[in-house]
Coordinates of C-alpha atoms in Angstrom, one line a residue:
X1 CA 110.8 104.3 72.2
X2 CA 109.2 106.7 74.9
X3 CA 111.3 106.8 77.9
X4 CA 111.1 109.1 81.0
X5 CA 114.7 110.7 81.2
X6 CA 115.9 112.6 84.3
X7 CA 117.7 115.2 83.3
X8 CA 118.9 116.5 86.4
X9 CA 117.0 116.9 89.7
X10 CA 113.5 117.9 89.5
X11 CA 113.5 117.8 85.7
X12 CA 111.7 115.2 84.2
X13 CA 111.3 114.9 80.5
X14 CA 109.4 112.3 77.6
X15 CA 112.0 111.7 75.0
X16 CA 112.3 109.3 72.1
X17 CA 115.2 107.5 73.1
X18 CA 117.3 103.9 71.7
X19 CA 114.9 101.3 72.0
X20 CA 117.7 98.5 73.9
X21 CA 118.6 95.9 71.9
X22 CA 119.1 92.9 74.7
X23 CA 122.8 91.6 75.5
X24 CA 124.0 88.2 75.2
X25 CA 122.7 87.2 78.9
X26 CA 119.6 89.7 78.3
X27 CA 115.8 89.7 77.3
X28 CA 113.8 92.5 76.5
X29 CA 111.0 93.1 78.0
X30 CA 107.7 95.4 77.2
X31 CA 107.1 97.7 80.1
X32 CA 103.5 96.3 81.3
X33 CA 103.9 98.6 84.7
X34 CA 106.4 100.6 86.6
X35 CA 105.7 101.4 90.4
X36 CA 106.8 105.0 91.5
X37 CA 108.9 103.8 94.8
X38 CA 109.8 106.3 97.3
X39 CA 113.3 105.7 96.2
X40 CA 112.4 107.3 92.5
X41 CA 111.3 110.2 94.4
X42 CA 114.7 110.8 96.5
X43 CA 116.4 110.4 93.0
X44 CA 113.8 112.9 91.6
X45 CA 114.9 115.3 94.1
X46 CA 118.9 115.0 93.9
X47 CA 119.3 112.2 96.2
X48 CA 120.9 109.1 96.2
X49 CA 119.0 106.6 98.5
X50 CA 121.0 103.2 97.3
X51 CA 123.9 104.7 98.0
X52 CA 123.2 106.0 101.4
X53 CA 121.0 103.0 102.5
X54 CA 123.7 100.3 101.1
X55 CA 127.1 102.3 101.3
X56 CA 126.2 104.9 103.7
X57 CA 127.4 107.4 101.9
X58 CA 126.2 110.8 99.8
X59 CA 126.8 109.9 96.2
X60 CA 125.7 112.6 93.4
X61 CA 123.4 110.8 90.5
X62 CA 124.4 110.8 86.8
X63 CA 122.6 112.6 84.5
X64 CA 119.7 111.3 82.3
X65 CA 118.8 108.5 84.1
X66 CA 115.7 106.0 82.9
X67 CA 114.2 105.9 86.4
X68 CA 112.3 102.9 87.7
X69 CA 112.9 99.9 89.0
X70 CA 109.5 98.2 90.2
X71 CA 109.2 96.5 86.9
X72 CA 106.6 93.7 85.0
X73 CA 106.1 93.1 81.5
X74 CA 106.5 90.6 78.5
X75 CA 109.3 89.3 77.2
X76 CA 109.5 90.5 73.4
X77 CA 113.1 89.4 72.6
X78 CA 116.0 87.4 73.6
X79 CA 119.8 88.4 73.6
X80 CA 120.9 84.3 72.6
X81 CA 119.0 81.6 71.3
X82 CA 118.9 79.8 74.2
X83 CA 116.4 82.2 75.8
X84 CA 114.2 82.4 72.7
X85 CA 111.5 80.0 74.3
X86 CA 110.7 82.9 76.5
X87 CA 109.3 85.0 74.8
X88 CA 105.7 85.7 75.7
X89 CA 105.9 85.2 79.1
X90 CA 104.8 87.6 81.8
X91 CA 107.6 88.4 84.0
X92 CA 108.5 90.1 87.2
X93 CA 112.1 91.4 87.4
X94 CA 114.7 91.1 89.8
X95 CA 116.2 94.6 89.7
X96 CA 119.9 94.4 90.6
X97 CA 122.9 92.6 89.1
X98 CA 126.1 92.2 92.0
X99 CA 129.2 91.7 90.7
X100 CA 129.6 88.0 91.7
X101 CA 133.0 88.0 92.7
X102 CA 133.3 90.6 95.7
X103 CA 133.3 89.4 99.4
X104 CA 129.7 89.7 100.4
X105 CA 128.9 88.5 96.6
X106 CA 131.1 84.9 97.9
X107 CA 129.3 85.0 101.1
X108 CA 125.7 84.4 99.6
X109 CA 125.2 88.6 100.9
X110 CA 124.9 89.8 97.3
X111 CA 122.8 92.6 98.5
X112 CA 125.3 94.1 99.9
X113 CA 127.4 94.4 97.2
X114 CA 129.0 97.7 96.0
X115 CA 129.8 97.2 92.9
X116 CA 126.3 96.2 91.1
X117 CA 124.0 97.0 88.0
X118 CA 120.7 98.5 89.3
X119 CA 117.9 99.1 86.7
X120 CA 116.5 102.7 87.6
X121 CA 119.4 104.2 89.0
X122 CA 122.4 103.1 88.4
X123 CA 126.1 105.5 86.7
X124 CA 127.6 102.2 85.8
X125 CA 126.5 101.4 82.4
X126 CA 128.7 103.2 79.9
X127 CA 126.0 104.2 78.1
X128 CA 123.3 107.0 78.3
X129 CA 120.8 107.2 79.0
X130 CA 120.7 103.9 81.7
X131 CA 118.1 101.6 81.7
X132 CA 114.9 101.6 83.6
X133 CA 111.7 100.9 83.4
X134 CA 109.6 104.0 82.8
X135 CA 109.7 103.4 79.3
X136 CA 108.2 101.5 76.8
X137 CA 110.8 98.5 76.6
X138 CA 113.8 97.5 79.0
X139 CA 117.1 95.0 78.9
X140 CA 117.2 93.3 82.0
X141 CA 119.2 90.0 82.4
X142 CA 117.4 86.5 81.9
X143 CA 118.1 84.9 84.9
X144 CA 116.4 87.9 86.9
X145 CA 113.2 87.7 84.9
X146 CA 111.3 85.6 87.0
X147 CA 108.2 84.0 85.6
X148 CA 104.3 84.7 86.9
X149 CA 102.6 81.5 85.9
X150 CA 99.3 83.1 87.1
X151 CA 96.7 85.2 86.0
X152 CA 97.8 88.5 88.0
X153 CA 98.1 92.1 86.9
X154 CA 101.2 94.1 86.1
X155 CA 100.3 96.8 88.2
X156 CA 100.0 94.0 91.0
X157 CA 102.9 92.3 89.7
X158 CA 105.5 95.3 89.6
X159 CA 104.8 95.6 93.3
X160 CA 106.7 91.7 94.1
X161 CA 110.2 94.4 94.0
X162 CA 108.6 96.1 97.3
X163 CA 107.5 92.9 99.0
X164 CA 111.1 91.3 98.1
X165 CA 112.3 93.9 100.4
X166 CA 109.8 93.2 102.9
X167 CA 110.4 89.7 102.7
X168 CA 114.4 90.6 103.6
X169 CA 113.0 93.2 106.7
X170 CA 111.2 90.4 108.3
X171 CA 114.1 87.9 107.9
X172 CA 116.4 91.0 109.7
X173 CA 114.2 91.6 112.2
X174 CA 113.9 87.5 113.1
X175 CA 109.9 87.8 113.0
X176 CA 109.5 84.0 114.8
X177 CA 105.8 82.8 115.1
X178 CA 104.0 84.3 118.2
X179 CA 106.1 87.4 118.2
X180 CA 104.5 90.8 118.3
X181 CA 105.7 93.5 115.6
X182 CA 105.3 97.3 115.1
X183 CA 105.5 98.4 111.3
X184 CA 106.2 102.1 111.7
X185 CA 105.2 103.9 108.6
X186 CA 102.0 102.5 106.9
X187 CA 102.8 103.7 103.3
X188 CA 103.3 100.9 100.6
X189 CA 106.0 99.0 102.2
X190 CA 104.7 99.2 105.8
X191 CA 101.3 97.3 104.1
X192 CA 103.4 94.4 102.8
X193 CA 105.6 94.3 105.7
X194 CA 102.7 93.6 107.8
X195 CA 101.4 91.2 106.0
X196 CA 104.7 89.5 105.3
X197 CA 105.2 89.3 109.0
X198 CA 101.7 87.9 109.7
X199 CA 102.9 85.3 107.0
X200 CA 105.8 84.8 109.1
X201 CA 103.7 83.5 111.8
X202 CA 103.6 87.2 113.9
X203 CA 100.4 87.2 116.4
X204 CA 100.2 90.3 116.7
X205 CA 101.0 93.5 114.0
X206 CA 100.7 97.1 115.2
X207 CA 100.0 99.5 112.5
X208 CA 101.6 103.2 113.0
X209 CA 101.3 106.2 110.6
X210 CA 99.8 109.6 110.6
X211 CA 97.7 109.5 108.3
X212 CA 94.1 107.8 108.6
X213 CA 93.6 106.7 105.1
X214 CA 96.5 104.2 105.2
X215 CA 95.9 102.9 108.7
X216 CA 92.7 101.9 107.2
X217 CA 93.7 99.8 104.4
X218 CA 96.3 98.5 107.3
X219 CA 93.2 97.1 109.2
X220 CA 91.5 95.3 106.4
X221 CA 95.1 94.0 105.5
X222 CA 95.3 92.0 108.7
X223 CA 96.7 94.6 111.2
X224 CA 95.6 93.7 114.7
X225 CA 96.0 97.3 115.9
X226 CA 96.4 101.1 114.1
X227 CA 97.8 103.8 115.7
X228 CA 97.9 107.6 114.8
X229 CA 100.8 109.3 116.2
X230 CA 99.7 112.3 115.3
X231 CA 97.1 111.7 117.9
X232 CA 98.4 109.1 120.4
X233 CA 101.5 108.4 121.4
X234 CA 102.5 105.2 120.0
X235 CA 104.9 103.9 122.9
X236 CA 102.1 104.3 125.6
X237 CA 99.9 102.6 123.2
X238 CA 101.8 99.3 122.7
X239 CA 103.2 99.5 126.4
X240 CA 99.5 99.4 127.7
X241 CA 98.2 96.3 125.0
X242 CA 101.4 94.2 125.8
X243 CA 101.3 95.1 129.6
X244 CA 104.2 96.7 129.5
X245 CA 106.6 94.1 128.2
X246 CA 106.5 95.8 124.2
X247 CA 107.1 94.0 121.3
X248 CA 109.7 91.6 119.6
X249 CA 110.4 93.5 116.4
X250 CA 109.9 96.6 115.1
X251 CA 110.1 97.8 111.4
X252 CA 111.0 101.0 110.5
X253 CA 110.0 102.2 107.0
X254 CA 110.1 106.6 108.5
X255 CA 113.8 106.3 109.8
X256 CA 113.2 110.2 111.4
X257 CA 115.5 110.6 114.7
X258 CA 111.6 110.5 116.7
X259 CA 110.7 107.2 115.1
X260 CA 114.0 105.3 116.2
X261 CA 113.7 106.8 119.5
X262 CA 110.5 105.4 119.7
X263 CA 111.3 102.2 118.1
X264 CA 114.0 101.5 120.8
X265 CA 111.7 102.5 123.5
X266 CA 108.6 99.9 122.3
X267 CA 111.0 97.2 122.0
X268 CA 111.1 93.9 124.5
X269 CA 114.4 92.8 125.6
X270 CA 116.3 90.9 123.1
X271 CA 113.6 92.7 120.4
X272 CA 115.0 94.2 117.5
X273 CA 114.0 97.2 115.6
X274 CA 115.3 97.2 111.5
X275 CA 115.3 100.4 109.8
X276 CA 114.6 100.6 106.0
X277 CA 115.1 104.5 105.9
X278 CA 118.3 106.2 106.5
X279 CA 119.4 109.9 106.1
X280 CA 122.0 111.9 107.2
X281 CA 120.5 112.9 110.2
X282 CA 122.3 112.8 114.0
X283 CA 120.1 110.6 116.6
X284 CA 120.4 111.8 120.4
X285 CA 120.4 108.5 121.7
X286 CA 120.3 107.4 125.5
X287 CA 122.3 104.1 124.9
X288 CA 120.3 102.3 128.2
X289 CA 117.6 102.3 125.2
X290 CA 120.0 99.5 123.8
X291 CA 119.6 97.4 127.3
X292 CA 118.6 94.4 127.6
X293 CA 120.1 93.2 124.2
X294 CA 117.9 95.0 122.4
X295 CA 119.2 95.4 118.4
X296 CA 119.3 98.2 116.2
X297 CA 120.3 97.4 112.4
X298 CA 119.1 98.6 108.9
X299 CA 117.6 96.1 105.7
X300 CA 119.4 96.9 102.2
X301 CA 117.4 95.7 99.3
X302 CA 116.6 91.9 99.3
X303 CA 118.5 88.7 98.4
X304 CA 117.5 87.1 95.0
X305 CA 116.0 84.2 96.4
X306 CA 113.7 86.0 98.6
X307 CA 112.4 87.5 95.3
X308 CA 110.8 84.3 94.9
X309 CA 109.2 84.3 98.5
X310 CA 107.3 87.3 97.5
X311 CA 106.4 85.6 94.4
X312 CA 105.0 82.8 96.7
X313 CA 103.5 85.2 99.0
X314 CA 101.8 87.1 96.2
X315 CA 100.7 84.0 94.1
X316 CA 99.0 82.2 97.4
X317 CA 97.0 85.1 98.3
X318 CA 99.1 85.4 101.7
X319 CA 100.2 89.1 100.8
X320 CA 97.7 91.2 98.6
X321 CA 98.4 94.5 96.9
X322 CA 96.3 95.9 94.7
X323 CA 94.1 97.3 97.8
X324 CA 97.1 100.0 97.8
X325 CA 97.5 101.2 94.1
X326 CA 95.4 104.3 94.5
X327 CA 96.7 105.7 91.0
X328 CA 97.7 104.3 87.7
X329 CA 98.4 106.9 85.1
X330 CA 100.0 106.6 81.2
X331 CA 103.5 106.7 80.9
X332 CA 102.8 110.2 78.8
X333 CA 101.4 111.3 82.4
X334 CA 104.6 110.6 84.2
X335 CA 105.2 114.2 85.4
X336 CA 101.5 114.5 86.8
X337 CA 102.3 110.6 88.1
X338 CA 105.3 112.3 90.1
X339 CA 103.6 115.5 91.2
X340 CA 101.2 112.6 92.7
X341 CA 103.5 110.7 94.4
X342 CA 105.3 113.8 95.9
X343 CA 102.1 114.8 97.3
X344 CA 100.4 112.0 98.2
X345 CA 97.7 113.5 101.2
X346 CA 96.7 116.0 98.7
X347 CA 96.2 113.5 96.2
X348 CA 94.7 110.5 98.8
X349 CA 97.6 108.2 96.5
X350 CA 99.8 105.3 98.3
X351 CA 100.6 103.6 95.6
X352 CA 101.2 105.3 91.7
X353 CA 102.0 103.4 89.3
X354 CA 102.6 103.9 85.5
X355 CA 102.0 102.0 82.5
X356 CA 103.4 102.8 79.2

């Protein structure tokens, strides 16, 4: 089969590689679309987000790597005979495997988890190269392919990975109905955050990026508010709509030292601001910005079940997605699908995604 293989940092190649044959506890599944997350671009470039994000530390990445991890498709094939009366359906895919048996695993925080199978990146396999879902076909384990029992698209459908992860932001940041949230960052996961907070019952969603074109798919998305830092500062702006009390939560997608400063200083007392970026970088931080019980924490991945929330979410209309897929390109295209995503204002792209 055609697979994407990263070879090594910025080396992406098309090879003909092992189409998988499914494991006991396995389905195959034809690739209907992959999503190009941020993620698959800090692995393009030598980085190791998981690890950083989840461990909190730098880890190098193995060689030859399948990337991607946004996944939808068909199931083609079943590993047992007990899964055989899947075949055919249209799936989303839970995209991690923990271990089951660790600590966080026995305390229901399988997210955290260290030692876990990740399609898309992952050096735990023992075999090369690892599984992902740039490629024609992918193994992934039955219980984590999750049914869509309605007429939506894979390129909409790969998305429900992203909006898992929103889902588990909103639940960190303890979005309550009535509360007022800032989603700094309006890229693809700062559009579903919004909206997954406005599900939550949020009155009020502030919209903060530098960039016009995504503020604007922000407003028709439900944002009450857009602000362009590049052009107004974005703590004098919430400050002067909530006369001067700030907001309950804020969501972090940037992570740069400026945006947590900024994050701390737009927060109410007892507000809490939940970074979903981290890097290596030192924050000078004035620790009366943490007065008043205000929180600062991070969201790793998502828990399985809130997969199915962004199912719900998706399937009821209450989150939509395809207003942000700017660019779907042929799995044959993947290197111009990355050049895309690694210069997205040049491009006017959000959201690539590739189908084989």
């Amino acid at each position: 089969m055609l697979a994407a293989v990263l070879k090594r940092p910025f080396t992406l190649e098309l090879e003909d590689v092992p189409k998988p044959t499914p494991r006991g506890d396995e389905v195959l599944i034809k690739v209907g679309a992959c999503g190009i997350c941020g993620s698959d671009v800090r692995y393009f470039q030598g980085r190791n987000p998981w690890a950083l994000h989840t461990l909190g530390v730098e880890k190098p990445n193995p060689p030859d790597m399948i990337l991607g991890h946004e996944v939808s498709g068909t199931i083609v094939e079943a590993g047992d005979e007990r899964f055989e009366g899947r075949v055919g359906e249209k799936v989303g895919v839970i995209a991690y495997k923990a271990c089951g048996r660790c600590r966080f695993c026995s305390e229901g925080r399988h997210n955290l988890c260290a030692d876990v199978l990740h399609i898309g990146h992952d050096d735990a396999w023992g075999f090369k190269p690892s599984p992902g879902g740039m490629a024609e076909y992918c193994a992934v384990w039955e219980d984590k392919a999750v049914r869509l029992d309605w007429p939506v698209s894979f390129e909409e459908a790969s998305q429900l990975d992203g909006l898992a992860v929103s889902v588990h932001a909103a639940y960190r940041a303890q979005v309550k109905p009535g509360d007022r949230v800032a989603v700094i960052g309006s890229g693809p996961i700062g559009l579903m955050i919004l909206q997954t907070v406005k599900a939550f019952g949020a009155s009020e969603v502030f919209a903060i990026d530098v960039w016009d074109k995504p503020l604007d798919i922000a407003q028709k998305l439900g944002a009450d508010h857009t602000v362009d830092s590049s052009k107004e500062n974005p703590v004098n702006y919430i400050l002067s709509k909530t006369r001067g009390w700030g907001v309950e939560a804020v969501v972090n997608t940037v992570g740069s030292p400026e945006t947590v400063v900024d994050g701390l200083k737009m927060l109410a007392r007892g507000g809490c601001q939940v970074l979903l970026a981290v890097t290596s970088d030192t924050v000078q931080l004035d620790l009366r910005l943490l007065a008043g019980e205000r929180v600062l924490t991070v969201s790793s991945n998502n828990l399985y079940r809130e997969y199915y929330t962004a199912v719900s979410l998706l399937k009821t209309g209450r989150v939509e997605i395809k207003p942000f897929i700017t660019h779907v390109l042929p799995l044959e295209e993947v290197k111009e699908a990355f050049r895309i995503a690694l210069n997205k204002e040049e491009y006017g792209a959000l959201k690539v995604v590739i189908k084989p």
